[in-house]
mmCIF file of C-alpha atoms in Angstrom:
data_model
loop_
_atom_site.group_PDB
_atom_site.id
_atom_site.type_symbol
_atom_site.label_atom_id
_atom_site.label_comp_id
_atom_site.label_asym_id
_atom_site.label_seq_id
_atom_site.Cartn_x
_atom_site.Cartn_y
_atom_site.Cartn_z
ATOM 1 C CA ASN J 28 -0.127 0.206 -0.267
ATOM 2 C CA ALA J 29 1.125 3.278 -0.873
ATOM 3 C CA GLY J 30 -0.984 4.918 1.980
ATOM 4 C CA VAL J 31 -1.381 8.925 0.229
ATOM 5 C CA THR J 32 0.168 10.599 -2.166
ATOM 6 C CA GLN J 33 0.094 14.122 -3.480
ATOM 7 C CA THR J 34 1.096 15.504 -6.014
ATOM 8 C CA PRO J 35 2.690 17.553 -6.840
ATOM 9 C CA LYS J 36 6.594 17.926 -3.938
ATOM 10 C CA PHE J 37 7.487 21.628 -4.900
ATOM 11 C CA GLN J 38 5.662 24.109 -7.091
ATOM 12 C CA VAL J 39 5.821 27.371 -8.196
ATOM 13 C CA LEU J 40 3.784 29.876 -8.953
ATOM 14 C CA LYS J 41 3.193 33.827 -9.770
ATOM 15 C CA THR J 42 0.380 36.099 -8.013
ATOM 16 C CA GLY J 43 -2.397 35.101 -9.621
ATOM 17 C CA GLN J 44 -1.641 32.416 -11.065
ATOM 18 C CA SER J 45 -4.313 28.426 -10.123
ATOM 19 C CA MET J 46 -3.378 25.246 -9.463
ATOM 20 C CA THR J 47 -5.295 22.872 -8.521
ATOM 21 C CA LEU J 48 -2.857 19.929 -5.283
ATOM 22 C CA GLN J 49 -4.251 16.287 -5.528
ATOM 23 C CA CYS J 50 -4.148 14.199 -3.193
ATOM 24 C CA ALA J 51 -5.137 9.945 -2.996
ATOM 25 C CA GLN J 52 -4.832 7.723 -0.212
ATOM 26 C CA ASP J 53 -5.536 4.171 -1.040
ATOM 27 C CA MET J 54 -6.616 2.747 3.315
ATOM 28 C CA ASN J 55 -10.569 2.114 2.019
ATOM 29 C CA HIS J 56 -10.580 5.754 4.786
ATOM 30 C CA ASN J 57 -13.565 7.397 4.753
ATOM 31 C CA SER J 58 -12.286 11.128 5.912
ATOM 32 C CA MET J 59 -10.292 13.001 3.950
ATOM 33 C CA TYR J 60 -8.584 16.055 5.514
ATOM 34 C CA TRP J 61 -6.461 19.433 3.556
ATOM 35 C CA TYR J 62 -3.771 20.466 6.378
ATOM 36 C CA ARG J 63 -0.753 23.590 6.267
ATOM 37 C CA GLN J 64 2.191 24.095 7.723
ATOM 38 C CA ASP J 65 3.600 27.279 8.737
ATOM 39 C CA PRO J 66 6.667 27.749 10.363
ATOM 40 C CA GLY J 67 6.100 28.283 14.462
ATOM 41 C CA MET J 68 1.730 27.986 13.528
ATOM 42 C CA GLY J 69 1.808 24.110 13.752
ATOM 43 C CA LEU J 70 -1.144 21.916 11.469
ATOM 44 C CA ARG J 71 -4.498 24.727 10.262
ATOM 45 C CA LEU J 72 -7.035 22.422 9.047
ATOM 46 C CA ILE J 73 -7.643 23.919 5.694
ATOM 47 C CA TYR J 74 -10.513 21.616 4.433
ATOM 48 C CA TYR J 75 -12.298 18.205 5.273
ATOM 49 C CA SER J 76 -14.436 15.473 3.982
ATOM 50 C CA ALA J 77 -15.862 13.527 6.717
ATOM 51 C CA SER J 78 -17.338 10.681 3.790
ATOM 52 C CA GLU J 79 -17.595 10.434 -0.358
ATOM 53 C CA GLY J 80 -19.737 13.392 -1.092
ATOM 54 C CA THR J 81 -19.966 15.397 1.889
ATOM 55 C CA THR J 82 -17.236 17.943 2.656
ATOM 56 C CA ASP J 83 -16.605 21.164 4.955
ATOM 57 C CA LYS J 84 -14.684 24.106 6.358
ATOM 58 C CA GLY J 85 -11.784 24.711 8.532
ATOM 59 C CA GLU J 86 -9.476 27.077 10.014
ATOM 60 C CA VAL J 87 -8.588 28.850 7.649
ATOM 61 C CA PRO J 88 -10.874 27.661 4.188
ATOM 62 C CA ASN J 89 -10.366 30.892 2.311
ATOM 63 C CA GLY J 90 -8.419 31.467 -0.752
ATOM 64 C CA TYR J 91 -8.800 27.377 -1.458
ATOM 65 C CA ASN J 92 -12.160 24.996 -2.977
ATOM 66 C CA VAL J 93 -11.902 20.859 -2.390
ATOM 67 C CA SER J 94 -13.502 18.183 -4.061
ATOM 68 C CA ARG J 95 -14.556 14.710 -3.021
ATOM 69 C CA LEU J 96 -13.532 13.089 -6.141
ATOM 70 C CA ASN J 97 -14.744 10.073 -5.491
ATOM 71 C CA LYS J 98 -13.511 7.630 -2.569
ATOM 72 C CA ARG J 99 -9.913 7.665 -2.969
ATOM 73 C CA GLU J 100 -8.386 11.470 -4.054
ATOM 74 C CA PHE J 101 -9.648 14.802 -2.493
ATOM 75 C CA SER J 102 -8.155 17.676 -4.438
ATOM 76 C CA LEU J 103 -6.889 21.077 -2.869
ATOM 77 C CA ARG J 104 -7.608 24.147 -5.208
ATOM 78 C CA LEU J 105 -5.938 28.006 -4.713
ATOM 79 C CA GLU J 106 -8.252 29.427 -7.976
ATOM 80 C CA SER J 107 -6.037 32.628 -7.138
ATOM 81 C CA ALA J 108 -2.681 32.232 -5.930
ATOM 82 C CA ALA J 109 -1.416 35.190 -2.980
ATOM 83 C CA PRO J 110 2.089 35.460 -1.133
ATOM 84 C CA SER J 111 0.301 34.820 2.409
ATOM 85 C CA GLN J 112 -0.370 30.958 0.708
ATOM 86 C CA THR J 113 3.221 30.155 0.430
ATOM 87 C CA SER J 114 3.437 27.264 3.090
ATOM 88 C CA VAL J 115 3.849 23.870 2.952
ATOM 89 C CA TYR J 116 0.543 21.658 2.619
ATOM 90 C CA PHE J 117 -0.287 18.198 3.818
ATOM 91 C CA CYS J 118 -4.037 15.716 2.967
ATOM 92 C CA ALA J 119 -4.353 13.107 5.406
ATOM 93 C CA SER J 120 -6.404 10.817 5.909
ATOM 94 C CA SER J 121 -8.624 8.621 8.268
ATOM 95 C CA ALA J 122 -10.919 5.548 9.259
ATOM 96 C CA HIS J 123 -12.566 7.182 11.501
ATOM 97 C CA ARG J 124 -12.381 10.241 14.824
ATOM 98 C CA ASP J 125 -8.992 8.531 15.628
ATOM 99 C CA THR J 126 -5.213 8.068 13.366
ATOM 100 C CA GLN J 127 -4.257 10.101 10.848
ATOM 101 C CA TYR J 128 -2.549 8.527 7.832
ATOM 102 C CA PHE J 129 0.090 11.877 6.586
ATOM 103 C CA GLY J 130 1.595 12.328 2.968
ATOM 104 C CA PRO J 131 4.502 13.848 2.136
ATOM 105 C CA GLY J 132 3.720 17.414 1.616
ATOM 106 C CA THR J 133 3.625 20.248 -0.974
ATOM 107 C CA ARG J 134 5.890 22.101 -0.692
ATOM 108 C CA LEU J 135 4.601 25.785 -2.250
ATOM 109 C CA THR J 136 5.632 28.898 -2.840
ATOM 110 C CA VAL J 137 4.292 32.250 -4.201
ATOM 111 C CA LEU J 138 6.164 35.247 -5.503
ATOM 112 C CA SER A 23 -6.856 29.751 17.834
ATOM 113 C CA GLN A 24 -5.242 26.420 19.321
ATOM 114 C CA GLN A 25 -7.351 23.956 21.171
ATOM 115 C CA GLY A 26 -3.490 22.334 22.351
ATOM 116 C CA GLU A 27 -0.991 24.262 23.670
ATOM 117 C CA GLU A 28 2.519 22.302 23.794
ATOM 118 C CA ASP A 29 5.412 23.110 26.648
ATOM 119 C CA PRO A 30 8.152 23.697 26.428
ATOM 120 C CA GLN A 31 8.337 25.174 22.414
ATOM 121 C CA ALA A 32 11.984 23.479 21.954
ATOM 122 C CA LEU A 33 13.954 21.224 24.343
ATOM 123 C CA SER A 34 17.594 20.013 23.387
ATOM 124 C CA ILE A 35 18.655 16.905 25.369
ATOM 125 C CA GLN A 36 21.755 14.194 25.727
ATOM 126 C CA GLU A 37 21.261 10.861 24.301
ATOM 127 C CA GLY A 38 20.035 8.638 26.483
ATOM 128 C CA GLU A 39 18.258 10.830 28.483
ATOM 129 C CA ASN A 40 14.539 11.149 29.115
ATOM 130 C CA ALA A 41 12.455 14.041 26.854
ATOM 131 C CA THR A 42 9.437 14.907 28.616
ATOM 132 C CA MET A 43 6.877 17.015 26.737
ATOM 133 C CA ASN A 44 3.279 18.791 27.240
ATOM 134 C CA CYS A 45 0.001 20.031 26.299
ATOM 135 C CA SER A 46 -2.276 22.103 27.410
ATOM 136 C CA TYR A 47 -6.093 22.094 25.309
ATOM 137 C CA LYS A 48 -9.454 24.709 27.016
ATOM 138 C CA THR A 49 -12.633 22.269 25.799
ATOM 139 C CA SER A 50 -14.112 18.725 26.511
ATOM 140 C CA ILE A 51 -11.760 15.939 24.561
ATOM 141 C CA ASN A 52 -12.786 11.933 23.312
ATOM 142 C CA ASN A 53 -9.828 11.543 22.541
ATOM 143 C CA LEU A 54 -5.231 12.975 22.893
ATOM 144 C CA GLN A 55 -3.221 11.795 20.064
ATOM 145 C CA TRP A 56 0.647 13.051 19.592
ATOM 146 C CA TYR A 57 2.391 12.962 16.358
ATOM 147 C CA ARG A 58 5.977 12.950 15.728
ATOM 148 C CA GLN A 59 6.898 15.491 12.344
ATOM 149 C CA ASN A 60 11.190 14.954 10.973
ATOM 150 C CA SER A 61 12.139 17.568 9.770
ATOM 151 C CA GLY A 62 10.861 18.243 6.051
ATOM 152 C CA ARG A 63 8.256 14.817 6.207
ATOM 153 C CA GLY A 64 4.654 14.356 6.788
ATOM 154 C CA LEU A 65 3.006 13.455 10.310
ATOM 155 C CA VAL A 66 3.410 9.736 12.067
ATOM 156 C CA HIS A 67 0.728 9.051 14.513
ATOM 157 C CA LEU A 68 3.218 8.088 17.305
ATOM 158 C CA ILE A 69 -0.146 7.014 20.341
ATOM 159 C CA LEU A 70 -3.574 7.637 21.396
ATOM 160 C CA ILE A 71 -5.100 8.194 24.653
ATOM 161 C CA ARG A 72 -9.168 8.187 25.219
ATOM 162 C CA SER A 73 -10.971 10.910 28.028
ATOM 163 C CA ASN A 74 -11.854 7.924 30.403
ATOM 164 C CA GLU A 75 -7.462 6.379 30.270
ATOM 165 C CA ARG A 76 -4.809 8.177 32.874
ATOM 166 C CA GLU A 77 -2.111 6.699 31.662
ATOM 167 C CA LYS A 78 -1.209 4.267 27.725
ATOM 168 C CA HIS A 79 2.506 3.082 26.885
ATOM 169 C CA SER A 80 3.581 1.422 24.396
ATOM 170 C CA GLY A 81 7.313 0.995 23.556
ATOM 171 C CA ARG A 82 9.493 3.881 25.002
ATOM 172 C CA LEU A 83 6.580 5.872 24.835
ATOM 173 C CA ARG A 84 4.381 6.872 28.144
ATOM 174 C CA VAL A 85 1.767 8.801 27.660
ATOM 175 C CA THR A 86 -0.607 10.311 30.183
ATOM 176 C CA LEU A 87 -3.745 12.319 30.537
ATOM 177 C CA ASP A 88 -5.018 14.298 33.434
ATOM 178 C CA THR A 89 -8.844 15.906 32.036
ATOM 179 C CA SER A 90 -9.143 17.978 35.467
ATOM 180 C CA LYS A 91 -6.360 19.991 34.677
ATOM 181 C CA LYS A 92 -6.820 19.028 30.529
ATOM 182 C CA SER A 93 -3.509 18.413 30.102
ATOM 183 C CA SER A 94 -1.332 15.880 28.755
ATOM 184 C CA SER A 95 2.296 14.534 28.509
ATOM 185 C CA LEU A 96 4.544 12.737 26.623
ATOM 186 C CA LEU A 97 7.729 11.121 27.232
ATOM 187 C CA ILE A 98 10.360 9.716 25.392
ATOM 188 C CA THR A 99 12.876 7.068 27.894
ATOM 189 C CA ALA A 100 16.369 6.241 26.433
ATOM 190 C CA SER A 101 16.599 9.170 23.782
ATOM 191 C CA ARG A 102 18.379 7.896 20.619
ATOM 192 C CA ALA A 103 20.141 10.248 17.761
ATOM 193 C CA ALA A 104 16.672 9.226 15.993
ATOM 194 C CA ASP A 105 14.301 10.884 19.279
ATOM 195 C CA THR A 106 15.016 14.372 16.517
ATOM 196 C CA ALA A 107 11.796 15.252 15.195
ATOM 197 C CA SER A 108 8.529 17.601 16.016
ATOM 198 C CA TYR A 109 5.888 16.673 18.238
ATOM 199 C CA PHE A 110 2.936 17.073 18.167
ATOM 200 C CA CYS A 111 -0.977 16.452 20.357
ATOM 201 C CA ALA A 112 -3.805 17.041 18.371
ATOM 202 C CA THR A 113 -6.996 16.784 20.270
ATOM 203 C CA ASP A 114 -10.277 15.152 18.340
ATOM 204 C CA THR A 115 -13.740 16.738 19.863
ATOM 205 C CA GLY A 116 -16.328 15.461 18.551
ATOM 206 C CA ALA A 117 -16.215 18.022 15.297
ATOM 207 C CA GLN A 118 -15.332 15.205 12.292
ATOM 208 C CA LYS A 119 -11.878 16.842 13.180
ATOM 209 C CA LEU A 120 -8.572 17.031 14.976
ATOM 210 C CA VAL A 121 -7.003 20.042 15.766
ATOM 211 C CA PHE A 122 -3.366 20.587 16.741
ATOM 212 C CA GLY A 123 -0.635 22.681 18.851
ATOM 213 C CA GLN A 124 2.514 24.276 16.977
ATOM 214 C CA GLY A 125 4.550 21.519 18.240
ATOM 215 C CA THR A 126 7.184 20.829 20.936
ATOM 216 C CA ARG A 127 11.238 20.486 18.806
ATOM 217 C CA LEU A 128 13.419 17.810 20.278
ATOM 218 C CA THR A 129 16.763 17.051 19.453
ATOM 219 C CA ILE A 130 19.025 14.357 20.267
ATOM 220 C CA ASN A 131 22.480 15.222 20.912
ATOM 221 C CA PRO A 132 25.009 12.787 21.145
#
């Protein structure tokens, strides 16, 4: 099993450009999550999906959209990137409200 | 605002010593979890303790939970260089999501 995979690993954008971060899990988990991690800020939840077909806002949803494409895939879209969105983005999944399994992260720089 | 706050923010000890990290939280929880993050990597789950449990062990890890004080501690015994990482507590408040603290950066010196 690959666990949680994320693409791309690194990305540099210019202000105003758009992009989609992809996440997939092969553990048949119901719940999936998107976090951002900034220096000294820990992880902050952007959006989550408790089950296929549902999505909910987390702590910092502004400037992002998500799509739960199917049970395996959960994508995060930046419609118009801003320098404040420079961060490391992590996707995670879980079977229930317990252990979360994390992907390796996407390092995004917005110039 | 963060639900969990770790203390200390950074800890540096000698190999073989024990490392203790603390986590405080604000609201009632279903469970509390500890995760490790090596530099440049994703988080890895270490241990989960439920609200009706007071202590839990896993190998060299010992976690305690005091719900009256809304606090938890993670003890790593006989530390090794490979334990160098950031450690995060995360609380499950029953809202289908975890809330993470800001982490403790642990450095084990040889």
